[in-house]
Structure formats: structure tokens, C-alpha cells
PDB file of C-alpha atoms in Angstrom:
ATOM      1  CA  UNK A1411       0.000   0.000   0.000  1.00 54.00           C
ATOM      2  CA  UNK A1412       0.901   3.513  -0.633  1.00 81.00           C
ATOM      3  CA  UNK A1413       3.094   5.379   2.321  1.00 93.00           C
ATOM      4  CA  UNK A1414       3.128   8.545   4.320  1.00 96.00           C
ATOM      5  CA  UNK A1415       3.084  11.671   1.324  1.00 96.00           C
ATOM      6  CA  UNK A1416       4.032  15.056   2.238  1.00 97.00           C
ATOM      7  CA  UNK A1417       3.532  18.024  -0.129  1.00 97.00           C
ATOM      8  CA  UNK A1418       5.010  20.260  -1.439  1.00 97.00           C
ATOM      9  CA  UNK A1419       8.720  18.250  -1.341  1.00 96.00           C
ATOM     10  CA  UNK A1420      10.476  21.408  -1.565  1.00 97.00           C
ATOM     11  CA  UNK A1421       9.142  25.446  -0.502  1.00 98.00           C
ATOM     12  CA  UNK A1422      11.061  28.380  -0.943  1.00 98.00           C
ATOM     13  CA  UNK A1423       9.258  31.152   1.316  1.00 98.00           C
ATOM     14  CA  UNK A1424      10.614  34.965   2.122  1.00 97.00           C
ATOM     15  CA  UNK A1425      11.049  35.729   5.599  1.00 97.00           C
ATOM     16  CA  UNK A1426       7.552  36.700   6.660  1.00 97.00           C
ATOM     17  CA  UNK A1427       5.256  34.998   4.374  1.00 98.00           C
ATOM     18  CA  UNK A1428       3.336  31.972   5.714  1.00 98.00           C
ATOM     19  CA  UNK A1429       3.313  28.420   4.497  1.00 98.00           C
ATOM     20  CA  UNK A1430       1.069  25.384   4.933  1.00 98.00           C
ATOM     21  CA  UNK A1431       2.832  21.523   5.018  1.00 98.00           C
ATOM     22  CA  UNK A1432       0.810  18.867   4.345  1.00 98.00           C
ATOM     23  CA  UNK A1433       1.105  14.664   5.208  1.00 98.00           C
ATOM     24  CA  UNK A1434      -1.219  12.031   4.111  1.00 98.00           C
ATOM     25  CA  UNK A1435      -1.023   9.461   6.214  1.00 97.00           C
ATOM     26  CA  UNK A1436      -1.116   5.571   5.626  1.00 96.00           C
ATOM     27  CA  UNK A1437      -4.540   4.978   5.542  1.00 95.00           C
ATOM     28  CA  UNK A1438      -5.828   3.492   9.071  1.00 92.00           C
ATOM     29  CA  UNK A1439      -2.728   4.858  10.805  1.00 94.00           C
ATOM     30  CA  UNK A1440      -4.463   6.520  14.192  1.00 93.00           C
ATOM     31  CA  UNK A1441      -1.456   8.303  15.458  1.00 94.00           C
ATOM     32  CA  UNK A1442       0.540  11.117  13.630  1.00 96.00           C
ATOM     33  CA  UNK A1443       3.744  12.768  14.740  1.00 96.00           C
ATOM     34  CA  UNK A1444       5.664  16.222  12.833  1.00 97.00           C
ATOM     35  CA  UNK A1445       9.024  16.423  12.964  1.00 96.00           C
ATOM     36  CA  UNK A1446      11.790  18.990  12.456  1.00 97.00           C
ATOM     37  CA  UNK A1447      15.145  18.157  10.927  1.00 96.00           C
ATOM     38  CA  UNK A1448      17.760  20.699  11.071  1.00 94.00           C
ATOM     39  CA  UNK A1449      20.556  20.371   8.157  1.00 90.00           C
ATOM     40  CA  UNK A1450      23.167  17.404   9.588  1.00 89.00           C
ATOM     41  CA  UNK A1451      20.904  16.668  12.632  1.00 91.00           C
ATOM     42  CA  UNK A1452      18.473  14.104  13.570  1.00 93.00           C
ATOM     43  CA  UNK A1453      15.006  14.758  13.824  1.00 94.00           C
ATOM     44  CA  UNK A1454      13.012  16.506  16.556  1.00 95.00           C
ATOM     45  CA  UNK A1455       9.398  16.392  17.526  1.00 94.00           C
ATOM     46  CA  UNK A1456       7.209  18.960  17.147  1.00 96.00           C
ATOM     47  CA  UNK A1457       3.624  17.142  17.614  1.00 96.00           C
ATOM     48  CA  UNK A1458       1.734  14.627  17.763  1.00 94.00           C
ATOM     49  CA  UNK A1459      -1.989  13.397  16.887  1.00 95.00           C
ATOM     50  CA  UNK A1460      -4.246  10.822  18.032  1.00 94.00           C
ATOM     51  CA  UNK A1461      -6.936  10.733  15.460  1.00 95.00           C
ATOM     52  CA  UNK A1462      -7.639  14.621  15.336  1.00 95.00           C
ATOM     53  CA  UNK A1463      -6.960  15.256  18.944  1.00 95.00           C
ATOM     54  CA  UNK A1464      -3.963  16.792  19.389  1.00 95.00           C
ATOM     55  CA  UNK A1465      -2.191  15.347  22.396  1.00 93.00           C
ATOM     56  CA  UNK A1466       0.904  16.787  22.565  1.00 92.00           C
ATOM     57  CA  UNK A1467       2.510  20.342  21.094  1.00 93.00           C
ATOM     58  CA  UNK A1468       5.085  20.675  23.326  1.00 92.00           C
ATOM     59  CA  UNK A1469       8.064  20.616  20.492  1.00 93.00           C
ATOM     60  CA  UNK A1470       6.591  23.716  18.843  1.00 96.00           C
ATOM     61  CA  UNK A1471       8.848  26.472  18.821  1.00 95.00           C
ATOM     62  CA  UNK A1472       6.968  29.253  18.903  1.00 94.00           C
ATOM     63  CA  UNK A1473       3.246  30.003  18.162  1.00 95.00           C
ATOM     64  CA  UNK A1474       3.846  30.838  14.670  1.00 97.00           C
ATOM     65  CA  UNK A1475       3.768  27.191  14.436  1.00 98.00           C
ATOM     66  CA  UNK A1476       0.591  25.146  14.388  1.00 97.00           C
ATOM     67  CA  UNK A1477      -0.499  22.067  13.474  1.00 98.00           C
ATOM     68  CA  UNK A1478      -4.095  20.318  13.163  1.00 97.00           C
ATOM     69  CA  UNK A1479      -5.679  17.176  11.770  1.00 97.00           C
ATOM     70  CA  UNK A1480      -9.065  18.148  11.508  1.00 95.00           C
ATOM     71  CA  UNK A1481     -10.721  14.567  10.315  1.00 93.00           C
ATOM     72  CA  UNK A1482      -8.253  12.591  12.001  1.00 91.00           C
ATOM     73  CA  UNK A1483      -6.002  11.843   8.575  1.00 95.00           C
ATOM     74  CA  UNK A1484      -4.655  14.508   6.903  1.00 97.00           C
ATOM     75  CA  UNK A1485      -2.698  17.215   8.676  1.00 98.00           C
ATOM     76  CA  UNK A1486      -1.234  20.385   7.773  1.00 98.00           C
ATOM     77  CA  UNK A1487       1.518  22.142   9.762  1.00 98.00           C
ATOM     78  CA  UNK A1488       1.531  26.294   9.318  1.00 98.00           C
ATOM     79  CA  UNK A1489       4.211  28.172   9.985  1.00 98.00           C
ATOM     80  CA  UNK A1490       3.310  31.517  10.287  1.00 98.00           C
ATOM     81  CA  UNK A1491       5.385  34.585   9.420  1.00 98.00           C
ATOM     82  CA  UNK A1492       8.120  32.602   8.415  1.00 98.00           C
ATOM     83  CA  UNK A1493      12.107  33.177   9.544  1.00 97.00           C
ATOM     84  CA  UNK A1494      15.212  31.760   8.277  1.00 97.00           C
ATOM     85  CA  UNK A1495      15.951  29.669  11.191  1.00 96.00           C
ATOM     86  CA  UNK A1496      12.596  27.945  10.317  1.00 97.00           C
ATOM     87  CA  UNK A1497      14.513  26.583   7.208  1.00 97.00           C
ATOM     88  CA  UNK A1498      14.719  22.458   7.950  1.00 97.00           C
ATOM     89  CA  UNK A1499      13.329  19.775   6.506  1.00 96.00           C
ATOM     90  CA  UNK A1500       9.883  18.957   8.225  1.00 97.00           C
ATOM     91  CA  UNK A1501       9.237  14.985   8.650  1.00 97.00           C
ATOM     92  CA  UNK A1502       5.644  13.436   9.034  1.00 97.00           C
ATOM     93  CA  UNK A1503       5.370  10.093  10.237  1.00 95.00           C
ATOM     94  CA  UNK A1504       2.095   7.818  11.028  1.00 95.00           C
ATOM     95  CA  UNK A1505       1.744   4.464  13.149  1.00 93.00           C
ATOM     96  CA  UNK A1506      -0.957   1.983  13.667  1.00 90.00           C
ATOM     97  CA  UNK A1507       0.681   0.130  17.335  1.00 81.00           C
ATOM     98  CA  UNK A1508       1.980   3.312  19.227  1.00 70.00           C
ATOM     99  CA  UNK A1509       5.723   2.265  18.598  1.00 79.00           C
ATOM    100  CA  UNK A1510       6.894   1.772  14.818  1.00 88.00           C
ATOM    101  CA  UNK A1511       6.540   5.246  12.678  1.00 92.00           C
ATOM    102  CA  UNK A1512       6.589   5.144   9.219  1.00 93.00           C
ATOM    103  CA  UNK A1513       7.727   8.279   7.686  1.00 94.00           C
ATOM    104  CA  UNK A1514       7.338  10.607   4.956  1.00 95.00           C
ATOM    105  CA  UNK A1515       9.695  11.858   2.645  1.00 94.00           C
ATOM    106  CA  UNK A1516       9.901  14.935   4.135  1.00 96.00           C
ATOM    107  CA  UNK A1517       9.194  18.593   2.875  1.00 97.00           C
ATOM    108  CA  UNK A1518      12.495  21.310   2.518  1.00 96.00           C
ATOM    109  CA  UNK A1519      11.939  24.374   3.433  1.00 98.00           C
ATOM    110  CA  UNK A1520      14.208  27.110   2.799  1.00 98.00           C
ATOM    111  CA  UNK A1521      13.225  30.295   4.361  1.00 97.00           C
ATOM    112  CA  UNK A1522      15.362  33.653   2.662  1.00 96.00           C
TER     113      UNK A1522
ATOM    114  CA  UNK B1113      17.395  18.914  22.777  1.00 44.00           C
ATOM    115  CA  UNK B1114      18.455  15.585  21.849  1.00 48.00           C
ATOM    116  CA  UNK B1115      19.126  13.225  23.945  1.00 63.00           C
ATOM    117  CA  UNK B1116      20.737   9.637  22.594  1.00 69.00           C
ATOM    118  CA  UNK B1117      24.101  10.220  21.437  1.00 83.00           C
ATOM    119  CA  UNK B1118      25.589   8.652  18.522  1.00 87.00           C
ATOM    120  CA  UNK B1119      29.375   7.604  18.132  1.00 88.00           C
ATOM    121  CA  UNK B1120      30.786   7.638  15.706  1.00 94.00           C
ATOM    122  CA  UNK B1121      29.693  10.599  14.083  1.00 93.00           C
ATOM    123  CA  UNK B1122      30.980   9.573  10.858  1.00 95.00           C
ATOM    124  CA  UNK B1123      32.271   6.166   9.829  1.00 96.00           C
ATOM    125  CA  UNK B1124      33.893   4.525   6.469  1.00 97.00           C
ATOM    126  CA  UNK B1125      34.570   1.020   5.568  1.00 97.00           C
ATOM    127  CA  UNK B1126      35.177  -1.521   3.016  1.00 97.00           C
ATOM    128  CA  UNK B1127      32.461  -3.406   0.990  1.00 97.00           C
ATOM    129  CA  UNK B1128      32.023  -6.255   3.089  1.00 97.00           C
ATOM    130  CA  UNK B1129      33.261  -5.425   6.282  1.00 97.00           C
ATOM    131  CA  UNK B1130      31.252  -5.414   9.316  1.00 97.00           C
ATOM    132  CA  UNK B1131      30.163  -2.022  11.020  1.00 97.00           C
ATOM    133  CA  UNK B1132      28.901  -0.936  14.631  1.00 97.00           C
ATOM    134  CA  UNK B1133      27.876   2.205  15.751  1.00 97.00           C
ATOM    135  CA  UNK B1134      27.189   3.112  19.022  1.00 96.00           C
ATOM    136  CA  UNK B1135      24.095   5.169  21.196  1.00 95.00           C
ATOM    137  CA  UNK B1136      23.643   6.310  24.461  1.00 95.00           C
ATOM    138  CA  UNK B1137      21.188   8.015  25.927  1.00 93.00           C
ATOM    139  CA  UNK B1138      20.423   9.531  29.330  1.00 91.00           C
ATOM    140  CA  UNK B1139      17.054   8.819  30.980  1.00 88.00           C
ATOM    141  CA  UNK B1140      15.152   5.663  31.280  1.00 88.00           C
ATOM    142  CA  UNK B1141      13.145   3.824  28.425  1.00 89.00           C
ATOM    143  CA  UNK B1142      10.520   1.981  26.901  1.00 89.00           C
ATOM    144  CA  UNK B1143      12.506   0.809  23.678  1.00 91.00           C
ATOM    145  CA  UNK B1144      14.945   2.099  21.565  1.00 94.00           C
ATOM    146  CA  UNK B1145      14.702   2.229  17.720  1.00 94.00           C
ATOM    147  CA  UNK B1146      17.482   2.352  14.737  1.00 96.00           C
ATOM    148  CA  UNK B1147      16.264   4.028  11.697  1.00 96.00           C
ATOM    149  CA  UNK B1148      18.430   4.695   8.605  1.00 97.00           C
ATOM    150  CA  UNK B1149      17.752   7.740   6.575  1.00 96.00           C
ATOM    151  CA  UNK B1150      19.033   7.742   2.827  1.00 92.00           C
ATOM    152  CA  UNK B1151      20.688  11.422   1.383  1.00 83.00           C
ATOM    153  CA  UNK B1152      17.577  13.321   0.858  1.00 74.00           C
ATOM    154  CA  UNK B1153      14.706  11.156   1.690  1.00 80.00           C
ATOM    155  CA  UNK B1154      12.375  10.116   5.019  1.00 85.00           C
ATOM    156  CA  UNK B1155      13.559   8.047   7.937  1.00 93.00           C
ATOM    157  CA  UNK B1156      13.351   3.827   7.273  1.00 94.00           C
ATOM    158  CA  UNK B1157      12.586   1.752  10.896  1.00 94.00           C
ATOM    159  CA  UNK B1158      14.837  -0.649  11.362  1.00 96.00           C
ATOM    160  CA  UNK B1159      14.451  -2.597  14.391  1.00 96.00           C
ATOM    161  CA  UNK B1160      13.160  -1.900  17.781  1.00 94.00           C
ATOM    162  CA  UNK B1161      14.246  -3.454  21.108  1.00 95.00           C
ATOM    163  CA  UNK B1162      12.137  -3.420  24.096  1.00 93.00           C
ATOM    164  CA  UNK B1163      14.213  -2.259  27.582  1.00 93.00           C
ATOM    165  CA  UNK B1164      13.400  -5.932  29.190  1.00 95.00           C
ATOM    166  CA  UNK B1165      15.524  -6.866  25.979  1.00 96.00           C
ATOM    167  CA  UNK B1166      19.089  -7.694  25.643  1.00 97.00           C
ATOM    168  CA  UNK B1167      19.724  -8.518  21.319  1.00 97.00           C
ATOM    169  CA  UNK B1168      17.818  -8.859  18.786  1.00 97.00           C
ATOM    170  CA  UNK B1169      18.400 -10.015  14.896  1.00 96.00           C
ATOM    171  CA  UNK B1170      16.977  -8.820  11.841  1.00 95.00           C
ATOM    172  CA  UNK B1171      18.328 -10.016   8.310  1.00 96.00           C
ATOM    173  CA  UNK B1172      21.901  -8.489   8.683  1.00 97.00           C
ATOM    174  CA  UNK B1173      21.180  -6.741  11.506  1.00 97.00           C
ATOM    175  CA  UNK B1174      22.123  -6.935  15.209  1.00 98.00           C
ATOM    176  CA  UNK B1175      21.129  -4.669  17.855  1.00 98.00           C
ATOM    177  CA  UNK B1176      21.703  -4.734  21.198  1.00 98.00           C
ATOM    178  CA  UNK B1177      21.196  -3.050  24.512  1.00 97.00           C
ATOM    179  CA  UNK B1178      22.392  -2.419  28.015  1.00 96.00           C
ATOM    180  CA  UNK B1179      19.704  -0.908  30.243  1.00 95.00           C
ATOM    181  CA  UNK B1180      22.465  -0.782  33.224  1.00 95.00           C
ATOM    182  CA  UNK B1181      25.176   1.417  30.945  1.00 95.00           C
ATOM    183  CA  UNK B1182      22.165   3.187  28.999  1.00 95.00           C
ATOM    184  CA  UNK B1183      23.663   2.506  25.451  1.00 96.00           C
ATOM    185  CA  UNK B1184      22.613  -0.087  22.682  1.00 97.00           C
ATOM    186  CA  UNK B1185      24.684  -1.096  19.267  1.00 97.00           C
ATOM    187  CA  UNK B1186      23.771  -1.382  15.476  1.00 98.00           C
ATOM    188  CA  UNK B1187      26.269  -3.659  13.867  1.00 98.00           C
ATOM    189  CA  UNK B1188      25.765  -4.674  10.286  1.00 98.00           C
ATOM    190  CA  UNK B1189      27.790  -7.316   8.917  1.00 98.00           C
ATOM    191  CA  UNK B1190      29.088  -7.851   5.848  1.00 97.00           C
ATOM    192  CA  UNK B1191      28.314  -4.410   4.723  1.00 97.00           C
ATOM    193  CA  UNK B1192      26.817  -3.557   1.002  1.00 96.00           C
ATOM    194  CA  UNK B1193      27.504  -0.248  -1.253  1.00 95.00           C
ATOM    195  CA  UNK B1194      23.514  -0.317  -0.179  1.00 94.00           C
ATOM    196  CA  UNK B1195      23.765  -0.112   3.274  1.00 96.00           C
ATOM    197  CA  UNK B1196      25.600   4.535   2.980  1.00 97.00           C
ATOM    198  CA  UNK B1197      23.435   6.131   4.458  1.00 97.00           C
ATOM    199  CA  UNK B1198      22.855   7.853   8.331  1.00 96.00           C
ATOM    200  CA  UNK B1199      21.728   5.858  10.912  1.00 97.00           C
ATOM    201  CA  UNK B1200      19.978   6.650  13.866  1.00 96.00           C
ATOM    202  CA  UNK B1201      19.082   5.837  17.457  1.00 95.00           C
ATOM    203  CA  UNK B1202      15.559   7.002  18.887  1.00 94.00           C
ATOM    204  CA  UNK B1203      14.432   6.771  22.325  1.00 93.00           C
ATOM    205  CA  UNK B1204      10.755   6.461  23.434  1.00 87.00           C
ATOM    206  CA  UNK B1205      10.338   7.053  26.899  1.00 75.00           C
ATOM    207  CA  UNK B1206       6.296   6.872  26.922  1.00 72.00           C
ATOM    208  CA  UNK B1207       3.801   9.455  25.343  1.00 66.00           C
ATOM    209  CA  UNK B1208       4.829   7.960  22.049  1.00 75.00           C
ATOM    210  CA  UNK B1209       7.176  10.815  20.746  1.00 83.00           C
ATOM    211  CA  UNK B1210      11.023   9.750  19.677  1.00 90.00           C
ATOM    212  CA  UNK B1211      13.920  11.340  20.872  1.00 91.00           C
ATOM    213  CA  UNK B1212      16.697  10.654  17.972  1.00 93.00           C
ATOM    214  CA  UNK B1213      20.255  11.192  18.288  1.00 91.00           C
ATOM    215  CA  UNK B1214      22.585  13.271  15.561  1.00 92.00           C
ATOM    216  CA  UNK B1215      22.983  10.520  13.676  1.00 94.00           C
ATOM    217  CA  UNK B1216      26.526   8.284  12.540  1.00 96.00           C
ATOM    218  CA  UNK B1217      26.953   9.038   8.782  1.00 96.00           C
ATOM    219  CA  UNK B1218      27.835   5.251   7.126  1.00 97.00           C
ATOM    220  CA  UNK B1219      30.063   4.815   3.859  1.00 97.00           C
ATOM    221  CA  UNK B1220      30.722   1.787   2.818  1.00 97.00           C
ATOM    222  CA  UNK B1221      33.287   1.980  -0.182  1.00 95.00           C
ATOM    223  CA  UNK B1222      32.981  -0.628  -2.983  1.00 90.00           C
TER     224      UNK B1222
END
């Protein structure tokens, strides 16, 4: 079956303007997590979903960033007013047991 | 901030050759997860072990941990041009979420 998707796979924003991530999900996958991967580092949490409740924001940065999963499948993650430390590459992942995470592909952002 | 450290940061070996990298991490666990990450792409799972766990096998893979020295290993033997790529530990200590370490950057030259 088909894996987590993210779109776009690559964003080029100026500093101030806001964008909007988005991850499918593998279809029947209840929890969702977002993660941020700084250039040469490993990935940090951000969030994480249970269906659409969101249980746990506290790897947000700031509140320019926020996340929802209004149906309990997809999920966007806006980032508002955008800055250059913002540029990363933002990972979505899904999981069906509460332990393995499958994960997206990832969308680059590059903030200028 | 992260917490499981990887060591090395950066290792190169021989087609063939067996490599280990190392993690170790600071607070106590559920399990512990290695996932390798190709240049450019998402994360891959590669096997999880459980903290009431000591090894565990999968394919070319052996992991292991030690609960009492907080670290665990990822050795792959007999190493493939396949098998470059950056490897990494992640802790989950409940609530789900993964910590992941920085990561040991594998070449393996043909």
C-alpha cells in the first residue's frame, strides 16, 4: 500500500510569508507525529496526533507554528510569518501500534 | 534537545566489512529504535528493542542493549555499497514521541 506523502517536497518562502505543510497518512494509521530536521541533525518532535486530537505540542517552537488534523487523517503544519531559522526539513510520520513510525519523505523548506 | 548520542559521528569502511555504531542516551526507556535515513529522503525503521531486551536479529542486523550502561549497538555485517546512508538511534520514553540522536553518517566503499 501507498506510504506517508508530504507536499510540497520542496518550498522556498521569504522571511515573513506563511506556508502550509501537508502529510497524508497511511490509511488506518491513528497516530501522527511532525518532525523537524535541522541540516546534519536528527530529527526533533514537534507534535503529535491521536486521530484529530492533538495530544501533545510541546516541540513547537513558537506560536507561529501550528499544526491540526481536523478529520483525524490529513494534517497540515503552518508556519506563520516565516524566519530563516525555520529553514529544515519537516518529517511526518504515522503508526498503527503506538511504537513503529513510518515516515514521509519529508518537505524542505528554505526560508530567505 | 536531543538526547541519545551517537558515536561515531561519521564512519567509512570496506564493501564487506562489518560495522557498529554506538548510542547512548540519558534517561530511562521503553525501547529504543534504529532508523536509517538515505541522502535526501524520510527516515526507514529498522528494528526496535524493548528495555526488558538484551539482542535482537533482523536479516543483517544486530542490535543490542544495556539498560544498566544506557547505550545499545547497530552492527551490520558484511556491509553492502547499499547499506551509505545515516543511521539513527531514537528513544521512546512513553507518550509515544522519539527522541533521535545526531545521527553516525555510514560509507561503505565498494
Amino acid at each position: 500500500g501507498a506510504g506517508v506523502s508530504q507536499s510540497p517536497r520542496y518550498k522556498v518562502a521569504k522571511r515573513g510569508q506563511d506556508v502550509a505543510l501537508r502529510c497524508d497518512p497511511i490509511s488506518g494509521h491513528v497516530s501522527l507525529f511532525w518532525y523537524q530536521q535541522a541540516l546534519g541533525q536528527g530529527p526533533e518532535f514537534l507534535t503529535y496526533f491521536q486521530n484529530e486530537a492533538q495530544l501533545d505540542k510541546s516541540g513547537l517552537p513558537s506560536d507561529r507554528f501550528f499544526a491540526e488534523r481536523p478529520e483525524g487523517s490529513v494534517s497540515t503544519l503552518k508556519i506563520q510569518r516565516t524566519q530563516q531559522e525555520d529553514s529544515a526539513v519537516y518529517l511526518c510520520a504515522s503508526s498503527f501500534d503506538a511504537e513503529t513510525q513510518y515516515f514521509g519523505p519529508g518537505t524542505r523548506l528554505l526560508v530567505l | 534537545s536531543q538526547q541519545g548520542e551517537e558515536d561515531p559521528q561519521a564512519l567509512s569502511i570496506q564493501e564487506g566489512e562489518n560495522a557498529t555504531m554506538n548510542c547512548s542516551y540519558k534517561t530511562s526507556i521503553n525501547n529504543l529504535q534504529w532508523y536509517r535515513q538515505n541522502s535526501g529522503r524520510g527516515l526507514v525503521h529498522l528494528i526496535l528493542i524493548r528495555s526488558n531486551e538484551r539482542e535482537k536479529h533482523s536479516g543483517r542486523l544486530r542490535v543490542t542493549l544495556d539498560t544498566s550502561k544506557k547505550s545499545s549497538s547497530l552492527l551490520i555485517t558484511a556491509s553492502r555499497a547499499a547499506d551509505t546512508a545515516s543511521y539513527f538511534c531514537a528513544i521512546e520514553r512513553g507518550a509515544q514521541k522519539l527522541v533521535f540522536g545526531q545521527g553516525t553518517r555510514l560509507t561503505i566503499n565498494p
